[in-house]
Amino acid sequence: MDTAELTALGQQLRVDSVRASAAAGSGHPTSSMSAADLMAVLLANHLHYDFDRPAHPGNDRFVLSKGHASPLLYAAYKAAGALGDEELLTFRKLGSRLEGHPTPQRLPWVETATGSLGQGLPVGVGIALSVQRLERSEARVWVLCGDSELAEGSVWEASEHAGHERLDNLTVIVDVNRLGQRGPTRHGHDLDAYARRFQAFGWHTVELDGHDVDAVDRAYGEARSTQGQPTAILARTLKGKGVEAVEDREGLHGKPLKEPEEAIAELGGPRDLRVRVHEPSAARMLHSVSTGPLDLPRWERGEKVATRDAYGRALAALGAARSDVVALDGEVSDSTRAEFFAKEHPERFFECYIAEQQLVAAAVGLSTRGWVPYASTFAAFLSRAYDFVRMASVSGAGINLVGSHAGVSIGQDGPSQMGLEDLAMFRAVHGSTVLYPCDAHQTARLVAAMAGLDGIRYLRTSRGDAPVLYGPDEEFPVGGSKVLRSSDRDRLTLVAAGVTVHEALKAADALAGEDVPVRVIDLYSVKPVDRVTLRRAAEETGCLVTVEDHHAEGGLGDAVLEAFSDGRPVPRLARLAVRTMPGSASPDEQLHAAGIDAESIAASARLLVETAVVP
Amino acid sequence: MDTAELTALGQQLRVDSVRASAAAGSGHPTSSMSAADLMAVLLANHLHYDFDRPAHPGNDRFVLSKGHASPLLYAAYKAAGALGDEELLTFRKLGSRLEGHPTPQRLPWVETATGSLGQGLPVGVGIALSVQRLERSEARVWVLCGDSELAEGSVWEASEHAGHERLDNLTVIVDVNRLGQRGPTRHGHDLDAYARRFQAFGWHTVELDGHDVDAVDRAYGEARSTQGQPTAILARTLKGKGVEAVEDREGLHGKPLKEPEEAIAELGGPRDLRVRVHEPSAARMLHSVSTGPLDLPRWERGEKVATRDAYGRALAALGAARSDVVALDGEVSDSTRAEFFAKEHPERFFECYIAEQQLVAAAVGLSTRGWVPYASTFAAFLSRAYDFVRMASVSGAGINLVGSHAGVSIGQDGPSQMGLEDLAMFRAVHGSTVLYPCDAHQTARLVAAMAGLDGIRYLRTSRGDAPVLYGPDEEFPVGGSKVLRSSDRDRLTLVAAGVTVHEALKAADALAGEDVPVRVIDLYSVKPVDRVTLRRAAEETGCLVTVEDHHAEGGLGDAVLEAFSDGRPVPRLARLAVRTMPGSASPDEQLHAAGIDAESIAASARLLVETAVVP
């Protein structure tokens, strides 16, 4: 398109943004209007995309990081012929595909859900890594950001990652409209301030007037031809551009225009320009899944193996069997044991350094390209990326997250390194799966099973060695459990997972010696939970005691109660969990201090059997 | 101290780091050895600190962001005479004050718990803000960081904040030893790479050899005399410096030296140099608490008021009554209503822009100086700062966090903006308090009550208006609840909080019309939970139904079950919660779609009363 056409298209995108927001009675038209020319030029002259084939491997990828500017995105889809005007006006209504913030669960052209600011670029980096290193296609990744969101540290984690990996297929377009939600940003229209930051992280930068369509056109061309560096285009724009009543004014964020008809007239009235978007370049799916046999590692029963070791070995084996498995780690692969995968499959391993938000975001980006990512760090540090996990769930992304060093049983390093909230955090995510194995074979099987699940899958591993309990051919269905001790005289049921399974078994053996038989359930699938087995145990033994190396809230104890939340009779319950702030001590001392070792379990069980209540 | 003495002191700190780690059998001596000269010069020639009076307002503040280098910190404490050699050798043992990672819960000279990397500088910025803006003292803030942790985005959020606020009382010392845990960092010994980044964010930088004590001495002097900018000292160092077997070698992170006696000999043997640390400059506590009367806002019963509005009004009133209350917000104060406080008390309001990690870290920093911070953003976006909340709990910090726009009831904006995991997230934090008010007076009272609590206190507010249920003088003790409907014929109990209280009341009224009386409990204190009232309701009505605008895991339903986790009989239970991924829709449509509106509640109650089970 030429200058006049591009200008007209920008105005059309503004008009449609105003119309959609007016029809909805809510939304962010002014944030859409500032970026309309940036979007028009991209759509008409630079994006390579087949809207009929969103999965085409040669498609460019566009991420609207400023997800609240969704009216602009939907207006662009309309201009590209991907949706009609009638649907545009369903914006933000019940059942519409056009949500307040875009999500791939509803629209096939959306790469990742946005709306939590500062996440688009990190995910875009993950996509660009896939294209550059694994797919080696000509496809480009374009990310449109707001200026406010550059205050998020995640943007600079992503910039560091992209600069270091020399992702010259990645362009970030920053709509510097100088106004955040509440008022002016820190840097206003100081484009140099942003340019200095991106340059420091190794980026090529271009500064321009974001309403000068020719300058924007040249800048996109420059980005496409820049070698060895990602490009940041810093565009000076005006919020609400084109409508005098709202242009460059404070206090109008997230509000439909009061006089939409007048505004539309001022913008030149409705148009119906159609854009023929450039075709994607030829590309082929490079990562078709190989179907080699899965040869999981095997151990001797009784052998002492840490579940984190089993994770690393199993992942390496899975990587050998499936070419679509990739791994990422946050600079602790020697601890998480992701290093085993890294050594065997270096081309499919991504070192993300100490940047957990970027770690999870890169996994999400890789998942959009069909890869099956496993991202690992200490369980405690996955809390750094909780908002990214939450948004990955909104996206419907399929990613595997693995947290090592769970619980007080890590020992001397102390509470800063102990994952004690991770089960709560992952259980609360919509559609998640939460797995917590206690031995090496169980871990290996679950690592393999995770690859086939939907949504966010979390595996919790332990630092210390534990005896192998199960045989190599035992199966561990997700949603299942294992009954490890059982008799028809059981007085209560111990429900444990991970390290506490071993403590519960010792306690059960001690109690059996006192003629107090108790049942032991290994609840390796914390979510979904095995309702049938838990209900049967409750009926048969009358009392459940949960034991977990996790805080008392949101973990195993709460998970067990999900089996009894439909109005059925509930068994008597007691829960043993970490209720104090640990310090440094040996693993055994930690378990004892927290009251979750075999001795404490047996003591509680005796109390419950004798007096029915634990203090 | 002169060059020779400083050099000797550096060697002593290395020797003591080796000795402490050897005695513990674990720890990070090599990470301590790289920074020993940096620490020696600071302690001997630049730090102003009275170890006998750690609360002295004129004290400089030192934050060891690379908390794993705790042996170095404890060796420095010993050199300053703050602890003895015998205690030094208790490092990492059960009951010792000298934990694997330092925490103020154990040692009075530690400002904030570290060990999750990238948090020391953000908290240091909060401390420096207090000193600069509120205390106006001469005290300086020194933060010692590792190079690996500069990959964390939180470091750049903090750098942006410090640069923008021109915190020239803040110095960050980066121990660029080029080796992370797993191997080399991205930038190795490229000091310029780090300097460019800090400069881009507005910092003064100095590059030097971190083992040249004279250069270090000059750099600290330069930092102290630099006006209008924070200073970053980028020090080229060697991990394991001084011991050939470990110096600058990979694979030795977090490992005690294999031959400690040889290493100690190589370092010149044990020494017992004592440092006379400079006295703090004169300063007075400026923020003594005024005791003006607290004049909380009042509303008419039945008036429609959003709890977020009540939050803002109550906080402004609290700020008028107490001069130690400060507020922070993440660039959404018009939404959270923190703007009411900002307008009345601008000198005590801190705009943190869209950087939630820095928002929480700044609150922690301010709390270390005796302020009572209230930090607000959308509930959903507090998930961005979960690791900071977790570490604040390890610190024992007293901070108030307020999350607005909770739940599906926000309406059209969709799931990216909905806090649906926040109750789970905050409940799982050790020692936390979780409050969720349903009306304006309840909110106002709880806002005031929070100021007097310990630990992490979370208040959840709602976007939409709700009728005022309670009178202005009603009291709402933390750990309590309100029984809003009750009779001796109640067939079950509805337990609700926040927006669902209003739905539960409507449902109860509808059911009463059908001669199905039900009890209604407003469980505004989600943690701690009111066991007595819940148990009585269970005994008297036999069945509890929880209703929450939150995911089914970790929230209100799980909180209620805490009242029944000691082996006592448990009532029949059912829980209504958000179990699907919401889209855009009106608030009423959202509540209905999630099955937590009055109609859904009544339907479930009928089923439970008639058939005892809900599907």
CSV table of C-alpha atoms in Angstrom, one decimal, chain B residues 182-505:
chain,number,residue,atom,x,y,z
B,182,ARG,CA,26.2,-24.2,36.5
B,183,GLY,CA,28.9,-22.5,34.6
B,184,PRO,CA,29.9,-19.1,33.0
B,185,THR,CA,27.4,-16.2,33.0
B,186,ARG,CA,26.2,-14.7,29.8
B,187,HIS,CA,28.7,-11.8,30.0
B,188,GLY,CA,31.7,-13.3,31.8
B,189,HIS,CA,34.1,-10.6,32.8
B,190,ASP,CA,32.7,-8.1,30.3
B,191,LEU,CA,32.2,-5.3,32.8
B,192,ASP,CA,31.3,-2.9,30.0
B,193,ALA,CA,28.2,-5.0,29.3
B,194,TYR,CA,26.9,-4.4,32.8
B,195,ALA,CA,28.0,-0.8,32.8
B,196,ARG,CA,26.1,-0.1,29.6
B,197,ARG,CA,22.9,-1.5,31.2
B,198,PHE,CA,23.2,0.4,34.5
B,199,GLN,CA,24.1,3.6,32.6
B,200,ALA,CA,21.0,3.2,30.4
B,201,PHE,CA,18.9,3.2,33.5
B,202,GLY,CA,20.5,6.4,34.7
B,203,TRP,CA,23.2,5.2,37.0
B,204,HIS,CA,26.8,6.3,37.5
B,205,THR,CA,29.1,3.4,37.1
B,206,VAL,CA,32.7,2.5,38.1
B,207,GLU,CA,34.6,-0.5,36.6
B,208,LEU,CA,37.5,-1.9,38.5
B,209,ASP,CA,39.5,-4.9,39.7
B,210,GLY,CA,37.6,-6.1,42.7
B,211,HIS,CA,40.8,-7.5,44.3
B,212,ASP,CA,42.6,-4.1,44.1
B,213,VAL,CA,41.7,-2.8,47.5
B,214,ASP,CA,42.9,0.8,46.7
B,215,ALA,CA,40.8,0.9,43.6
B,216,VAL,CA,37.8,-0.4,45.6
B,217,ASP,CA,38.4,2.2,48.3
B,218,ARG,CA,38.5,5.0,45.7
B,219,ALA,CA,35.3,3.7,44.1
B,220,TYR,CA,33.4,3.6,47.3
B,221,GLY,CA,34.5,7.2,47.9
B,222,GLU,CA,33.3,8.1,44.4
B,223,ALA,CA,30.0,6.5,45.1
B,224,ARG,CA,29.6,8.5,48.3
B,225,SER,CA,30.3,11.7,46.6
B,226,THR,CA,28.2,11.2,43.5
B,227,GLN,CA,25.2,13.5,43.4
B,228,GLY,CA,21.9,12.9,41.8
B,229,GLN,CA,22.5,9.3,40.7
B,230,PRO,CA,22.9,5.9,42.3
B,231,THR,CA,26.2,4.2,41.6
B,232,ALA,CA,27.0,0.8,40.4
B,233,ILE,CA,30.5,-0.5,41.1
B,234,LEU,CA,31.3,-3.3,38.7
B,235,ALA,CA,34.1,-5.3,40.1
B,236,ARG,CA,36.1,-7.9,38.2
B,237,THR,CA,36.8,-10.8,40.6
B,238,LEU,CA,37.7,-14.4,40.6
B,239,LYS,CA,35.5,-17.0,42.2
B,240,GLY,CA,37.5,-18.8,44.9
B,241,LYS,CA,40.1,-16.1,44.8
B,242,GLY,CA,43.3,-16.9,46.7
B,243,VAL,CA,43.2,-20.7,46.6
B,244,GLU,CA,44.7,-22.1,43.5
B,245,ALA,CA,42.7,-25.4,43.7
B,246,VAL,CA,39.4,-23.5,43.3
B,247,GLU,CA,40.2,-20.1,41.9
B,248,ASP,CA,38.2,-19.3,38.7
B,249,ARG,CA,37.2,-22.9,38.3
B,250,GLU,CA,33.9,-24.3,37.2
B,251,GLY,CA,31.9,-27.0,39.0
B,252,LEU,CA,32.7,-25.8,42.5
B,253,HIS,CA,29.6,-23.6,43.3
B,254,GLY,CA,28.1,-24.3,46.7
B,255,LYS,CA,30.7,-26.7,47.8
B,256,PRO,CA,33.0,-26.5,50.8
B,257,LEU,CA,36.7,-26.8,49.9
B,258,LYS,CA,38.0,-30.3,49.8
B,259,GLU,CA,41.3,-29.4,51.6
B,260,PRO,CA,40.4,-26.6,53.9
B,261,GLU,CA,43.6,-26.7,56.0
B,262,GLU,CA,45.7,-26.3,52.9
B,263,ALA,CA,43.5,-23.5,51.6
B,264,ILE,CA,43.8,-21.7,54.9
B,265,ALA,CA,47.5,-22.0,54.8
B,266,GLU,CA,47.6,-20.7,51.2
B,267,LEU,CA,45.5,-17.7,52.4
B,268,GLY,CA,48.1,-16.9,55.0
B,269,GLY,CA,46.6,-18.8,57.9
B,270,PRO,CA,44.0,-17.7,60.4
B,271,ARG,CA,44.0,-14.1,61.6
B,272,ASP,CA,42.1,-12.2,64.2
B,273,LEU,CA,42.0,-8.7,62.8
B,274,ARG,CA,39.3,-6.5,64.4
B,275,VAL,CA,37.6,-3.7,62.5
B,276,ARG,CA,36.4,-0.5,64.2
B,277,VAL,CA,33.5,0.2,62.0
B,278,HIS,CA,32.7,3.9,61.6
B,279,GLU,CA,30.0,5.3,63.8
B,280,PRO,CA,26.7,6.2,62.3
B,281,SER,CA,26.0,9.8,61.6
B,282,ALA,CA,23.6,11.6,63.9
B,283,ALA,CA,20.0,11.0,62.9
B,284,ARG,CA,16.7,11.0,64.6
B,285,MET,CA,13.6,8.9,64.1
B,286,LEU,CA,11.5,11.2,62.0
B,287,HIS,CA,8.5,9.1,61.7
B,288,SER,CA,7.3,8.8,65.3
B,289,VAL,CA,3.7,7.7,65.2
B,290,SER,CA,1.2,10.4,65.7
B,291,THR,CA,-1.8,9.3,67.6
B,292,GLY,CA,-4.5,11.4,66.1
B,293,PRO,CA,-8.0,10.0,66.2
B,294,LEU,CA,-8.9,7.6,63.5
B,295,ASP,CA,-11.9,9.0,61.6
B,296,LEU,CA,-12.9,6.2,59.3
B,297,PRO,CA,-15.4,7.0,56.5
B,298,ARG,CA,-19.1,6.2,57.1
B,299,TRP,CA,-21.8,5.2,54.6
B,300,GLU,CA,-25.5,4.7,54.8
B,301,ARG,CA,-26.7,1.2,55.1
B,302,GLY,CA,-27.9,-0.1,51.7
B,303,GLU,CA,-25.7,2.5,49.9
B,304,LYS,CA,-23.8,1.0,46.9
B,305,VAL,CA,-20.1,1.2,47.5
B,306,ALA,CA,-17.3,-0.9,46.0
B,307,THR,CA,-14.9,-2.3,48.6
B,308,ARG,CA,-12.0,-0.9,46.6
B,309,ASP,CA,-13.5,2.6,47.1
B,310,ALA,CA,-13.8,1.9,50.8
B,311,TYR,CA,-10.2,0.7,50.8
B,312,GLY,CA,-9.0,4.0,49.3
B,313,ARG,CA,-11.1,6.2,51.6
B,314,ALA,CA,-10.1,4.2,54.7
B,315,LEU,CA,-6.5,4.2,53.9
B,316,ALA,CA,-6.5,8.0,53.4
B,317,ALA,CA,-8.2,8.3,56.9
B,318,LEU,CA,-5.6,5.9,58.4
B,319,GLY,CA,-2.9,8.0,56.9
B,320,ALA,CA,-4.3,11.1,58.6
B,321,ALA,CA,-4.4,9.4,61.9
B,322,ARG,CA,-1.0,7.7,61.7
B,323,SER,CA,2.1,9.3,60.3
B,324,ASP,CA,3.9,5.9,59.8
B,325,VAL,CA,1.5,4.7,57.2
B,326,VAL,CA,2.8,4.8,53.6
B,327,ALA,CA,1.2,3.6,50.4
B,328,LEU,CA,2.5,2.3,47.1
B,329,ASP,CA,0.8,1.3,43.9
B,330,GLY,CA,1.7,-0.3,40.6
B,331,GLU,CA,0.4,2.5,38.2
B,332,VAL,CA,-3.3,1.5,38.8
B,333,SER,CA,-4.1,3.8,41.7
B,334,ASP,CA,-7.2,5.0,39.9
B,335,SER,CA,-8.5,1.4,39.9
B,336,THR,CA,-7.3,0.3,43.3
B,337,ARG,CA,-8.3,3.7,44.7
B,338,ALA,CA,-5.0,4.2,46.4
B,339,GLU,CA,-5.3,7.5,44.6
B,340,PHE,CA,-7.3,8.8,47.6
B,341,PHE,CA,-4.3,8.3,49.8
B,342,ALA,CA,-2.0,9.7,47.2
B,343,LYS,CA,-4.0,12.9,47.0
B,344,GLU,CA,-4.1,13.5,50.7
B,345,HIS,CA,-0.6,12.3,51.6
B,346,PRO,CA,1.5,12.8,48.5
B,347,GLU,CA,4.8,12.8,50.4
B,348,ARG,CA,4.0,9.3,51.7
B,349,PHE,CA,2.8,7.8,48.4
B,350,PHE,CA,5.2,5.9,46.2
B,351,GLU,CA,4.3,5.4,42.5
B,352,CYS,CA,6.0,2.2,41.4
B,353,TYR,CA,4.7,2.0,37.8
B,354,ILE,CA,3.9,-1.4,36.2
B,355,ALA,CA,6.6,-3.3,38.2
B,356,GLU,CA,4.9,-5.5,40.8
B,357,GLN,CA,8.1,-7.1,42.0
B,358,GLN,CA,9.5,-3.7,42.7
B,359,LEU,CA,6.2,-2.7,44.3
B,360,VAL,CA,6.4,-5.5,46.9
B,361,ALA,CA,10.1,-5.1,47.4
B,362,ALA,CA,9.8,-1.4,48.0
B,363,ALA,CA,7.2,-2.1,50.6
B,364,VAL,CA,9.5,-4.6,52.3
B,365,GLY,CA,12.3,-2.0,52.2
B,366,LEU,CA,10.1,0.6,53.8
B,367,SER,CA,8.9,-1.8,56.4
B,368,THR,CA,12.5,-2.4,57.5
B,369,ARG,CA,12.6,1.3,58.4
B,370,GLY,CA,9.5,1.2,60.6
B,371,TRP,CA,6.9,2.3,58.1
B,372,VAL,CA,3.6,0.5,57.7
B,373,PRO,CA,3.3,0.1,53.9
B,374,TYR,CA,0.1,-0.7,52.0
B,375,ALA,CA,0.9,-1.8,48.5
B,376,SER,CA,-1.9,-2.2,45.9
B,377,THR,CA,-2.5,-3.5,42.4
B,378,PHE,CA,-4.9,-5.8,40.8
B,379,ALA,CA,-5.1,-9.1,42.7
B,380,ALA,CA,-4.2,-11.0,39.5
B,381,PHE,CA,-1.0,-9.0,39.2
B,382,LEU,CA,0.2,-9.7,42.7
B,383,SER,CA,1.0,-13.1,41.3
B,384,ARG,CA,3.8,-11.4,39.5
B,385,ALA,CA,5.5,-10.8,42.9
B,386,TYR,CA,4.8,-14.1,44.6
B,387,ASP,CA,8.5,-14.9,45.1
B,388,PHE,CA,8.9,-11.5,46.8
B,389,VAL,CA,5.9,-12.2,49.1
B,390,ARG,CA,7.4,-15.6,49.9
B,391,MET,CA,10.7,-14.0,50.8
B,392,ALA,CA,9.1,-11.2,52.7
B,393,SER,CA,7.6,-13.9,54.9
B,394,VAL,CA,11.0,-15.5,55.4
B,395,SER,CA,12.2,-12.0,56.4
B,396,GLY,CA,9.3,-11.7,58.9
B,397,ALA,CA,8.4,-8.4,57.2
B,398,GLY,CA,5.2,-6.7,58.1
B,399,ILE,CA,3.5,-5.5,54.9
B,400,ASN,CA,0.0,-5.0,53.7
B,401,LEU,CA,-0.8,-6.1,50.2
B,402,VAL,CA,-4.1,-5.2,48.6
B,403,GLY,CA,-5.4,-6.8,45.5
B,404,SER,CA,-8.4,-5.3,43.7
B,405,HIS,CA,-10.5,-6.6,40.8
B,406,ALA,CA,-10.8,-10.0,42.4
B,407,GLY,CA,-12.7,-12.8,40.7
B,408,VAL,CA,-14.9,-13.2,37.7
B,409,SER,CA,-17.2,-10.5,39.0
B,410,ILE,CA,-15.0,-7.8,37.4
B,411,GLY,CA,-16.9,-8.6,34.2
B,412,GLN,CA,-15.9,-7.8,30.6
B,413,ASP,CA,-12.1,-7.5,31.0
B,414,GLY,CA,-11.8,-11.2,31.0
B,415,PRO,CA,-9.6,-13.8,32.8
B,416,SER,CA,-6.2,-12.0,32.4
B,417,GLN,CA,-7.4,-9.3,34.8
B,418,MET,CA,-9.3,-11.6,37.2
B,419,GLY,CA,-7.7,-12.6,40.5
B,420,LEU,CA,-8.7,-16.2,40.8
B,421,GLU,CA,-5.6,-17.7,42.5
B,422,ASP,CA,-4.9,-15.0,45.0
B,423,LEU,CA,-6.5,-16.5,48.1
B,424,ALA,CA,-4.6,-19.8,47.5
B,425,MET,CA,-1.4,-17.9,46.9
B,426,PHE,CA,-1.6,-15.8,50.1
B,427,ARG,CA,-3.0,-18.5,52.3
B,428,ALA,CA,0.0,-20.7,51.5
B,429,VAL,CA,2.4,-18.1,52.8
B,430,HIS,CA,3.7,-18.8,56.3
B,431,GLY,CA,2.2,-16.5,59.0
B,432,SER,CA,0.0,-14.7,56.6
B,433,THR,CA,-3.4,-13.1,57.2
B,434,VAL,CA,-6.0,-13.1,54.4
B,435,LEU,CA,-9.0,-10.8,54.5
B,436,TYR,CA,-11.9,-10.5,52.1
B,437,PRO,CA,-14.5,-8.0,53.0
B,438,CYS,CA,-18.0,-7.8,51.4
B,439,ASP,CA,-19.0,-4.2,52.3
B,440,ALA,CA,-17.6,-0.8,52.9
B,441,HIS,CA,-17.6,-0.6,56.7
B,442,GLN,CA,-16.1,-4.0,57.0
B,443,THR,CA,-13.4,-3.0,54.5
B,444,ALA,CA,-12.6,0.2,56.4
B,445,ARG,CA,-12.3,-1.6,59.7
B,446,LEU,CA,-10.1,-4.3,58.3
B,447,VAL,CA,-7.8,-1.8,56.6
B,448,ALA,CA,-7.3,-0.2,60.0
B,449,ALA,CA,-6.8,-3.6,61.8
B,450,MET,CA,-4.2,-4.7,59.3
B,451,ALA,CA,-1.8,-2.1,60.4
B,452,GLY,CA,-1.5,-3.8,63.8
B,453,LEU,CA,-0.8,-7.3,62.6
B,454,ASP,CA,2.4,-9.2,62.0
B,455,GLY,CA,3.6,-10.7,58.8
B,456,ILE,CA,2.1,-10.6,55.4
B,457,ARG,CA,-1.5,-9.3,55.4
B,458,TYR,CA,-3.6,-9.5,52.3
B,459,LEU,CA,-6.8,-7.7,51.6
B,460,ARG,CA,-8.9,-8.7,48.6
B,461,THR,CA,-11.2,-6.0,47.2
B,462,SER,CA,-13.8,-6.0,44.5
B,463,ARG,CA,-14.4,-3.9,41.5
B,464,GLY,CA,-18.2,-3.5,41.5
B,465,ASP,CA,-20.5,-1.7,43.9
B,466,ALA,CA,-22.2,-3.7,46.6
B,467,PRO,CA,-24.8,-2.6,49.2
B,468,VAL,CA,-23.5,-1.6,52.6
B,469,LEU,CA,-24.6,-4.4,55.0
B,470,TYR,CA,-23.1,-3.4,58.3
B,471,GLY,CA,-23.3,-0.3,60.5
B,472,PRO,CA,-20.3,2.0,60.9
B,473,ASP,CA,-19.5,0.8,64.4
B,474,GLU,CA,-19.7,-2.9,63.8
B,475,GLU,CA,-16.5,-4.6,64.7
B,476,PHE,CA,-14.7,-7.3,62.6
B,477,PRO,CA,-12.0,-9.0,64.6
B,478,VAL,CA,-9.4,-10.8,62.5
B,479,GLY,CA,-10.1,-14.5,62.8
B,480,GLY,CA,-13.8,-13.8,63.2
B,481,SER,CA,-16.9,-14.1,61.0
B,482,LYS,CA,-20.5,-12.8,60.9
B,483,VAL,CA,-23.5,-15.0,61.0
B,484,LEU,CA,-26.0,-13.1,58.8
B,485,ARG,CA,-28.9,-15.5,58.7
B,486,SER,CA,-29.6,-18.1,61.4
B,487,SER,CA,-32.4,-20.1,63.0
B,488,ASP,CA,-32.6,-23.3,65.0
B,489,ARG,CA,-34.2,-25.0,61.9
B,490,ASP,CA,-31.4,-24.3,59.5
B,491,ARG,CA,-31.0,-27.1,57.0
B,492,LEU,CA,-27.5,-26.2,55.9
B,493,THR,CA,-25.0,-23.3,56.1
B,494,LEU,CA,-23.8,-21.1,53.2
B,495,VAL,CA,-20.3,-19.9,53.8
B,496,ALA,CA,-19.4,-16.9,51.6
B,497,ALA,CA,-17.0,-13.9,51.5
B,498,GLY,CA,-16.9,-10.7,49.4
B,499,VAL,CA,-19.2,-10.6,46.5
B,500,THR,CA,-20.7,-14.1,47.2
B,501,VAL,CA,-22.0,-12.9,50.6
B,502,HIS,CA,-24.6,-10.8,48.7
B,503,GLU,CA,-25.4,-13.8,46.4
B,504,ALA,CA,-25.7,-16.1,49.4
B,505,LEU,CA,-28.1,-13.7,51.2
